Coordinates of C-alpha atoms and ligand atoms in Angstrom, one line a residue:
M736 CA 1.0 10.6 -51.1
G737 CA 0.3 8.2 -48.3
I738 CA -2.8 8.0 -46.3
S739 CA -2.4 10.0 -43.2
S740 CA -3.9 9.0 -39.9
T741 CA -4.8 11.2 -37.0
K742 CA -4.5 9.9 -33.5
I743 CA -7.0 11.6 -31.3
T744 CA -6.4 11.5 -27.6
V745 CA -9.6 12.0 -25.6
L746 CA -8.8 13.6 -22.3
K747 CA -10.8 12.4 -19.3
P748 CA -11.7 14.1 -16.0
A749 CA -10.5 12.6 -12.8
V750 CA -11.2 12.8 -9.1
F751 CA -8.0 12.6 -7.1
L752 CA -8.5 11.1 -3.7
D753 CA -6.4 11.5 -0.6
R754 CA -6.3 8.3 1.4
D755 CA -6.1 8.7 5.2
G756 CA -9.1 10.7 6.6
T757 CA -10.7 10.7 3.1
L758 CA -11.3 7.1 2.1
N759 CA -10.2 5.3 5.3
V760 CA -10.5 6.1 8.9
Q761 CA -7.5 8.1 10.2
V762 CA -5.8 7.8 13.6
I763 CA -6.1 11.1 15.5
R764 CA -3.6 12.0 18.1
D765 CA -3.4 15.5 19.7
G766 CA -5.8 16.9 17.1
K767 CA -3.7 15.7 14.2
P768 CA -4.5 12.8 11.8
Y769 CA -2.2 9.9 11.1
A770 CA -2.1 6.8 8.8
P771 CA -3.0 3.5 10.4
R772 CA 0.1 1.5 11.1
E773 CA -1.3 -2.0 10.7
L774 CA -3.4 -3.6 8.1
K775 CA -6.0 -4.7 10.7
D776 CA -6.6 -1.0 11.5
F777 CA -7.3 -0.1 7.8
K778 CA -11.0 0.6 7.6
L779 CA -13.1 2.5 5.0
F780 CA -15.5 5.2 6.0
P781 CA -19.2 4.4 5.4
D782 CA -20.5 5.1 1.9
V783 CA -17.1 5.3 0.3
V784 CA -17.5 2.3 -2.0
E785 CA -20.9 3.6 -3.2
S786 CA -19.8 7.2 -3.6
C787 CA -16.8 6.1 -5.6
A788 CA -19.0 4.0 -7.8
A789 CA -21.3 7.0 -8.4
L790 CA -18.3 9.2 -9.4
K791 CA -17.1 6.5 -11.8
K792 CA -20.5 6.3 -13.3
A793 CA -20.5 10.0 -13.9
G794 CA -17.3 9.6 -16.0
Y795 CA -14.5 10.3 -13.6
L796 CA -11.3 8.3 -13.4
L797 CA -10.5 7.7 -9.7
I798 CA -7.0 8.1 -8.5
V799 CA -5.7 7.9 -5.0
A800 CA -2.8 10.3 -4.2
T801 CA -1.3 9.6 -0.8
N802 CA 1.7 10.8 1.2
Q803 CA 3.2 7.9 3.3
P804 CA 6.2 9.6 4.9
D805 CA 6.5 6.9 7.6
V806 CA 8.0 4.6 5.0
G807 CA 10.7 7.2 4.0
R808 CA 11.4 7.9 7.7
G809 CA 11.9 4.2 8.4
D810 CA 9.0 4.0 10.8
M811 CA 6.9 1.7 8.7
P812 CA 7.6 -1.1 6.2
K813 CA 6.7 -0.4 2.6
A814 CA 5.2 -3.9 2.5
T815 CA 2.5 -2.8 5.0
V816 CA 1.5 0.1 2.9
E817 CA 1.5 -2.1 -0.2
A818 CA -0.8 -4.6 1.6
M819 CA -3.1 -1.7 2.5
H820 CA -3.3 -0.7 -1.1
A821 CA -4.0 -4.2 -2.3
E822 CA -6.9 -4.1 0.2
L823 CA -8.0 -0.7 -1.0
L824 CA -8.2 -1.9 -4.6
R825 CA -10.1 -5.0 -3.5
L826 CA -12.6 -2.9 -1.4
I827 CA -13.0 -0.1 -4.0
P828 CA -13.0 -1.8 -7.4
S829 CA -13.8 1.5 -9.1
L830 CA -10.3 2.9 -8.4
D831 CA -8.1 3.3 -11.5
L832 CA -4.7 4.0 -9.9
I833 CA -2.9 4.6 -6.6
E834 CA -0.1 7.1 -6.6
V835 CA 2.1 7.1 -3.5
S836 CA 4.9 9.3 -2.2
Y837 CA 7.1 7.6 0.3
D838 CA 9.2 10.8 0.7
S839 CA 10.0 11.6 4.4
G840 CA 9.2 15.2 4.1
K841 CA 12.6 16.3 5.4
E842 CA 12.7 18.5 2.3
P843 CA 10.1 19.3 -0.4
T844 CA 10.0 16.8 -3.2
P845 CA 8.0 17.0 -6.4
R846 CA 5.6 14.2 -5.6
R847 CA 5.0 14.8 -2.0
K848 CA 1.8 16.9 -1.4
P849 CA 1.5 19.9 -1.4
E850 CA 3.5 19.6 -4.5
P851 CA 1.4 18.4 -7.5
G852 CA 3.7 15.7 -8.9
M853 CA 1.5 12.7 -8.2
L854 CA -1.4 14.4 -10.0
L855 CA 0.7 15.5 -12.9
D856 CA 2.3 12.1 -13.3
A857 CA -1.2 10.4 -13.3
A858 CA -2.5 13.0 -15.7
K859 CA 0.2 12.0 -18.2
T860 CA -0.2 8.3 -17.7
L861 CA -4.0 8.3 -18.1
N862 CA -4.6 11.3 -20.4
I863 CA -6.4 13.4 -17.7
D864 CA -8.0 16.8 -18.3
L865 CA -7.0 18.6 -15.2
S866 CA -9.3 21.6 -15.9
R867 CA -12.3 19.2 -15.4
S868 CA -10.8 17.4 -12.4
W869 CA -11.0 17.5 -8.6
M870 CA -9.0 16.8 -5.5
V871 CA -10.6 15.6 -2.3
G872 CA -8.7 15.6 1.0
D873 CA -8.8 16.4 4.7
R874 CA -5.6 18.5 5.1
W875 CA -4.1 21.7 3.8
R876 CA -1.6 19.7 1.8
D877 CA -4.4 18.2 -0.3
V878 CA -6.0 21.6 -0.9
D879 CA -2.7 23.2 -1.9
C880 CA -1.7 20.2 -4.1
G881 CA -5.0 20.4 -5.9
K882 CA -4.6 24.2 -6.5
R883 CA -1.1 23.7 -7.8
A884 CA -2.3 21.0 -10.2
G885 CA -5.1 23.3 -11.4
V886 CA -8.0 21.1 -10.3
K887 CA -11.0 22.1 -8.2
T888 CA -10.7 21.2 -4.5
V889 CA -13.0 19.7 -1.9
F890 CA -11.9 19.9 1.7
I891 CA -13.3 17.4 4.3
D892 CA -13.2 19.4 7.5
Y893 CA -12.6 17.3 10.7
A894 CA -11.6 20.4 12.7
Y895 CA -8.0 19.2 13.2
D896 CA -5.5 21.4 15.0
E897 CA -4.2 22.7 11.7
V898 CA -4.6 25.9 9.7
L899 CA -5.5 25.8 6.0
Q900 CA -3.3 27.7 3.6
A901 CA -5.0 27.9 0.1
K902 CA -8.8 28.3 0.3
P903 CA -10.7 25.2 -0.9
D904 CA -13.5 25.6 -3.5
Y905 CA -15.8 23.6 -1.3
T906 CA -15.8 22.4 2.3
V907 CA -17.8 19.4 3.5
S908 CA -17.9 17.1 6.6
N909 CA -17.5 13.7 5.1
F910 CA -16.6 11.8 1.9
K911 CA -20.2 11.2 0.8
A912 CA -20.8 14.9 0.9
A913 CA -17.7 15.5 -1.1
A914 CA -18.8 13.1 -3.8
E915 CA -22.3 14.8 -3.9
V916 CA -20.7 18.3 -4.4
I917 CA -18.7 16.9 -7.4
L918 CA -21.7 15.1 -8.9
K919 CA -23.9 18.2 -8.5
A920 CA -21.3 20.5 -10.1
T921 CA -20.9 17.9 -13.0
M922 CA -24.6 18.0 -13.8
S923 CA -25.0 21.8 -13.7
Ligands
MG2260 MG1 -5.6 12.7 4.7

């Protein structure tokens, strides 16, 4: 009889974060939000760094999940998005991972929101407990993606010209308020 060993995997909760309109300032045209096209236009909202640090301190992994279809459509170089993400990791040191979908959106694909692939892939990589996790975003795709992944959802409402599909668990008006909702729910 050998000595048996048991490997215990501790699952951790995460907050999944949309990028444009959630962490960094979106470009709004005709009531719809868009990603900045150039690195010089990539700017975080106020309080994002502090709010992320507070979520991290409360025990959450922080994972960005972002659709960047302009790359798949050939309208933007992948290198520009990669430079933005290097900047994002520099500005927000509490981030654990950035998941990106470059899919054009011409047809549904498993990792492009509202499909939950980016969240499910990250959950596998980092041993995440989805039942204790959250998705924060400013569009219906983020809310639906969170629902499909089985996490709680916080919608940041900028009153875009866009109709929600699934109903979010919480609605707020900025990222700081989203983080406060999560922190409050964590403590109760
Ligand atoms: Mg967004």
